């Protein structure tokens, strides 16, 4: 295909927080998960990425926050661009410029917004005009959770069985519109093991993995019922349970590993204390030490206040449901 080398396409994608977690691939090349998952796209954290295919480049050039990157980070983007080149039948190298408005590698799912924005910008820069389902499938090849960041609000990743039927769909007419996520960035850099390695270790060594696969099916049903019924208590309870069930897979892996730090545990205890005192809130935690507190609009200020005193106001961000991918 002939494409002009000066077409720069810029896309923005917001990150998402999984409430029913994706933890384990049944096919690592195509990133087909063992289970479905369900998330909420957040308005506060996003990645903006520009892509230009350019005949004058002798290799892909990738910068994140104005820093040229190499090594594993470059390789991952390059591998993803190869998928785009294969699908669009072009051979040119690309210039990728990405700005992350997410603390990286700290469990705020920066790979989700990063690969969703890259999929949108690179596919269009390569001359493709993908619909949202195809874009979700493409983003999935970069990072599983990225397939959910194509859409705004509540999103379900339907696990499927192969490349063509594993993609995310928005949950239509959701209730719980007053939901808030108070994100506590207790630590920016602590991540003992990547989610990719961590989930592979859990799948192959945790004796509880088969039980996880079963339990996620019922957790997914429960949370969808709760969303439809506008039942915040059920919604929060199942989110917290599912997160802990995922982290139990890290503790039961061989060798075992843990994403929590002391601050993580303190924040979890505080959420329970708040809840017992009548301020309804729940926690969820991804593959990192940071805690996201799930609450409703009317309690967000009190919760923010409590955690600002505990960790400092700069560590606390209140997010609400955010939009799907868009082009600038
Ligand atoms: O998409 P990945 O490889 O970054 O894995 C995401 C894993 C979790 O964030 C822990 C769960 C999820 O569903 O997002």
Short mmCIF file of N, CA and C in Angstrom, two decimals, residues 226-290:
data_model
loop_
_atom_site.label_atom_id
_atom_site.label_comp_id
_atom_site.label_asym_id
_atom_site.label_seq_id
_atom_site.Cartn_x
_atom_site.Cartn_y
_atom_site.Cartn_z
N UNK A 226 -25.20 -6.56 39.47
CA UNK A 226 -25.12 -5.40 40.37
C UNK A 226 -25.16 -4.09 39.59
N UNK A 227 -24.47 -4.03 38.45
CA UNK A 227 -24.47 -2.80 37.64
C UNK A 227 -25.88 -2.52 37.13
N UNK A 228 -26.53 -3.57 36.62
CA UNK A 228 -27.89 -3.38 36.10
C UNK A 228 -28.88 -2.97 37.17
N UNK A 229 -28.67 -3.50 38.38
CA UNK A 229 -29.62 -3.21 39.47
C UNK A 229 -29.22 -1.94 40.22
N UNK A 230 -28.13 -1.29 39.81
CA UNK A 230 -27.66 -0.09 40.49
C UNK A 230 -27.37 -0.39 41.97
N UNK A 231 -26.82 -1.57 42.22
CA UNK A 231 -26.60 -2.04 43.60
C UNK A 231 -25.11 -1.84 43.95
N UNK A 232 -24.82 -0.67 44.53
CA UNK A 232 -23.42 -0.32 44.78
C UNK A 232 -22.77 -1.27 45.79
N UNK A 233 -23.52 -1.69 46.80
CA UNK A 233 -22.95 -2.57 47.83
C UNK A 233 -22.49 -3.90 47.21
N UNK A 234 -23.33 -4.46 46.39
CA UNK A 234 -22.97 -5.72 45.74
C UNK A 234 -21.80 -5.51 44.77
N UNK A 235 -21.85 -4.38 44.07
CA UNK A 235 -20.81 -4.04 43.10
C UNK A 235 -19.44 -3.92 43.79
N UNK A 236 -19.40 -3.17 44.89
CA UNK A 236 -18.14 -2.96 45.60
C UNK A 236 -17.63 -4.24 46.25
N UNK A 237 -18.56 -5.00 46.83
CA UNK A 237 -18.17 -6.24 47.51
C UNK A 237 -17.54 -7.22 46.54
N UNK A 238 -18.13 -7.37 45.40
CA UNK A 238 -17.61 -8.35 44.44
C UNK A 238 -16.28 -7.87 43.82
N UNK A 239 -16.15 -6.56 43.65
CA UNK A 239 -14.89 -6.01 43.13
C UNK A 239 -13.74 -6.31 44.10
N UNK A 240 -13.99 -6.03 45.38
CA UNK A 240 -12.93 -6.24 46.39
C UNK A 240 -12.57 -7.73 46.48
N UNK A 241 -13.61 -8.57 46.52
CA UNK A 241 -13.37 -10.02 46.59
C UNK A 241 -12.54 -10.51 45.41
N UNK A 242 -12.92 -10.07 44.22
CA UNK A 242 -12.24 -10.56 43.03
C UNK A 242 -10.77 -10.13 43.01
N UNK A 243 -10.50 -8.90 43.46
CA UNK A 243 -9.11 -8.44 43.51
C UNK A 243 -8.29 -9.31 44.46
N UNK A 244 -8.86 -9.62 45.62
CA UNK A 244 -8.12 -10.44 46.58
C UNK A 244 -7.94 -11.87 46.06
N UNK A 245 -8.92 -12.35 45.33
CA UNK A 245 -8.78 -13.69 44.74
C UNK A 245 -7.63 -13.71 43.73
N UNK A 246 -7.47 -12.62 42.99
CA UNK A 246 -6.34 -12.55 42.07
C UNK A 246 -5.01 -12.54 42.82
N UNK A 247 -4.94 -11.72 43.86
CA UNK A 247 -3.66 -11.63 44.59
C UNK A 247 -3.34 -12.93 45.33
N UNK A 248 -4.36 -13.72 45.64
CA UNK A 248 -4.11 -15.03 46.25
C UNK A 248 -3.34 -15.93 45.28
N UNK A 249 -3.48 -15.67 43.98
CA UNK A 249 -2.74 -16.47 42.99
C UNK A 249 -1.25 -16.13 43.03
N UNK A 250 -0.93 -14.90 43.40
CA UNK A 250 0.51 -14.55 43.47
C UNK A 250 1.12 -15.19 44.72
N UNK A 251 0.35 -15.21 45.81
CA UNK A 251 0.86 -15.80 47.06
C UNK A 251 0.99 -17.31 46.96
N UNK A 252 0.18 -17.91 46.09
CA UNK A 252 0.21 -19.37 45.99
C UNK A 252 1.03 -19.85 44.80
N UNK A 253 1.73 -18.92 44.11
CA UNK A 253 2.61 -19.32 43.00
C UNK A 253 3.92 -19.86 43.58
N UNK A 254 4.71 -20.48 42.73
CA UNK A 254 6.00 -21.00 43.16
C UNK A 254 7.09 -20.58 42.15
N UNK A 255 8.00 -19.63 42.51
CA UNK A 255 8.06 -18.98 43.81
C UNK A 255 6.93 -17.96 43.99
N UNK A 256 6.56 -17.73 45.25
CA UNK A 256 5.49 -16.78 45.52
C UNK A 256 5.98 -15.35 45.31
N UNK A 257 5.08 -14.45 45.08
CA UNK A 257 5.42 -13.03 44.95
C UNK A 257 4.23 -12.21 45.41
N UNK A 258 4.50 -10.92 45.65
CA UNK A 258 3.47 -10.08 46.25
C UNK A 258 3.63 -8.66 45.72
N UNK A 259 2.52 -8.06 45.30
CA UNK A 259 2.59 -6.68 44.80
C UNK A 259 2.38 -5.65 45.90
N UNK A 260 1.92 -6.07 47.06
CA UNK A 260 1.60 -5.12 48.13
C UNK A 260 2.87 -4.65 48.84
N UNK A 261 2.82 -3.42 49.32
CA UNK A 261 3.85 -2.93 50.25
C UNK A 261 3.13 -2.63 51.58
N UNK A 262 3.90 -2.15 52.55
CA UNK A 262 3.30 -1.78 53.84
C UNK A 262 2.22 -0.73 53.66
N UNK A 263 2.46 0.25 52.78
CA UNK A 263 1.46 1.30 52.54
C UNK A 263 0.18 0.72 51.93
N UNK A 264 0.35 -0.29 51.08
CA UNK A 264 -0.84 -0.93 50.49
C UNK A 264 -1.71 -1.50 51.60
N UNK A 265 -1.08 -2.22 52.53
CA UNK A 265 -1.85 -2.84 53.62
C UNK A 265 -2.50 -1.79 54.50
N UNK A 266 -1.76 -0.71 54.76
CA UNK A 266 -2.36 0.35 55.60
C UNK A 266 -3.58 0.95 54.92
N UNK A 267 -3.46 1.17 53.61
CA UNK A 267 -4.61 1.74 52.87
C UNK A 267 -5.79 0.77 52.90
N UNK A 268 -5.51 -0.53 52.74
CA UNK A 268 -6.61 -1.52 52.77
C UNK A 268 -7.31 -1.50 54.13
N UNK A 269 -6.52 -1.46 55.19
CA UNK A 269 -7.12 -1.42 56.53
C UNK A 269 -7.96 -0.17 56.73
N UNK A 270 -7.47 0.94 56.17
CA UNK A 270 -8.20 2.19 56.33
C UNK A 270 -9.54 2.13 55.58
N UNK A 271 -9.54 1.53 54.42
CA UNK A 271 -10.80 1.37 53.67
C UNK A 271 -11.81 0.59 54.52
N UNK A 272 -11.32 -0.47 55.16
CA UNK A 272 -12.24 -1.28 56.01
C UNK A 272 -12.73 -0.47 57.20
N UNK A 273 -11.83 0.32 57.77
CA UNK A 273 -12.21 1.14 58.93
C UNK A 273 -13.28 2.16 58.51
N UNK A 274 -13.04 2.81 57.36
CA UNK A 274 -14.02 3.79 56.86
C UNK A 274 -15.38 3.12 56.65
N UNK A 275 -15.32 1.94 56.08
CA UNK A 275 -16.57 1.23 55.76
C UNK A 275 -17.33 0.91 57.05
N UNK A 276 -16.59 0.45 58.05
CA UNK A 276 -17.27 0.12 59.31
C UNK A 276 -17.82 1.37 60.00
N UNK A 277 -17.20 2.53 59.66
CA UNK A 277 -17.72 3.76 60.28
C UNK A 277 -18.87 4.37 59.47
N UNK A 278 -19.29 3.69 58.42
CA UNK A 278 -20.47 4.15 57.68
C UNK A 278 -20.16 4.85 56.36
N UNK A 279 -18.87 5.02 56.05
CA UNK A 279 -18.51 5.62 54.74
C UNK A 279 -18.25 4.45 53.80
N UNK A 280 -19.20 4.18 52.95
CA UNK A 280 -19.11 2.95 52.17
C UNK A 280 -18.04 3.06 51.08
N UNK A 281 -17.06 2.17 51.13
CA UNK A 281 -16.01 2.14 50.10
C UNK A 281 -15.36 0.76 50.09
N UNK A 282 -14.70 0.46 48.98
CA UNK A 282 -14.09 -0.86 48.75
C UNK A 282 -12.76 -0.63 48.05
N UNK A 283 -11.86 -1.62 48.12
CA UNK A 283 -10.59 -1.43 47.41
C UNK A 283 -10.43 -2.43 46.27
N UNK A 284 -9.62 -2.01 45.32
CA UNK A 284 -9.14 -2.93 44.29
C UNK A 284 -7.69 -2.58 44.01
N UNK A 285 -6.91 -3.59 43.64
CA UNK A 285 -5.46 -3.40 43.45
C UNK A 285 -5.03 -4.21 42.24
N UNK A 286 -4.26 -3.60 41.34
CA UNK A 286 -3.75 -4.33 40.18
C UNK A 286 -2.35 -4.86 40.47
N UNK A 287 -1.56 -5.05 39.42
CA UNK A 287 -0.23 -5.65 39.60
C UNK A 287 0.78 -4.59 40.04
N UNK A 288 0.56 -4.05 41.22
CA UNK A 288 1.43 -3.01 41.76
C UNK A 288 0.94 -2.67 43.15
N UNK A 289 1.60 -1.74 43.83
CA UNK A 289 1.26 -1.46 45.22
C UNK A 289 0.10 -0.49 45.41
N UNK A 290 -0.34 0.16 44.32
CA UNK A 290 -1.31 1.24 44.49
C UNK A 290 -2.72 0.73 44.70
#
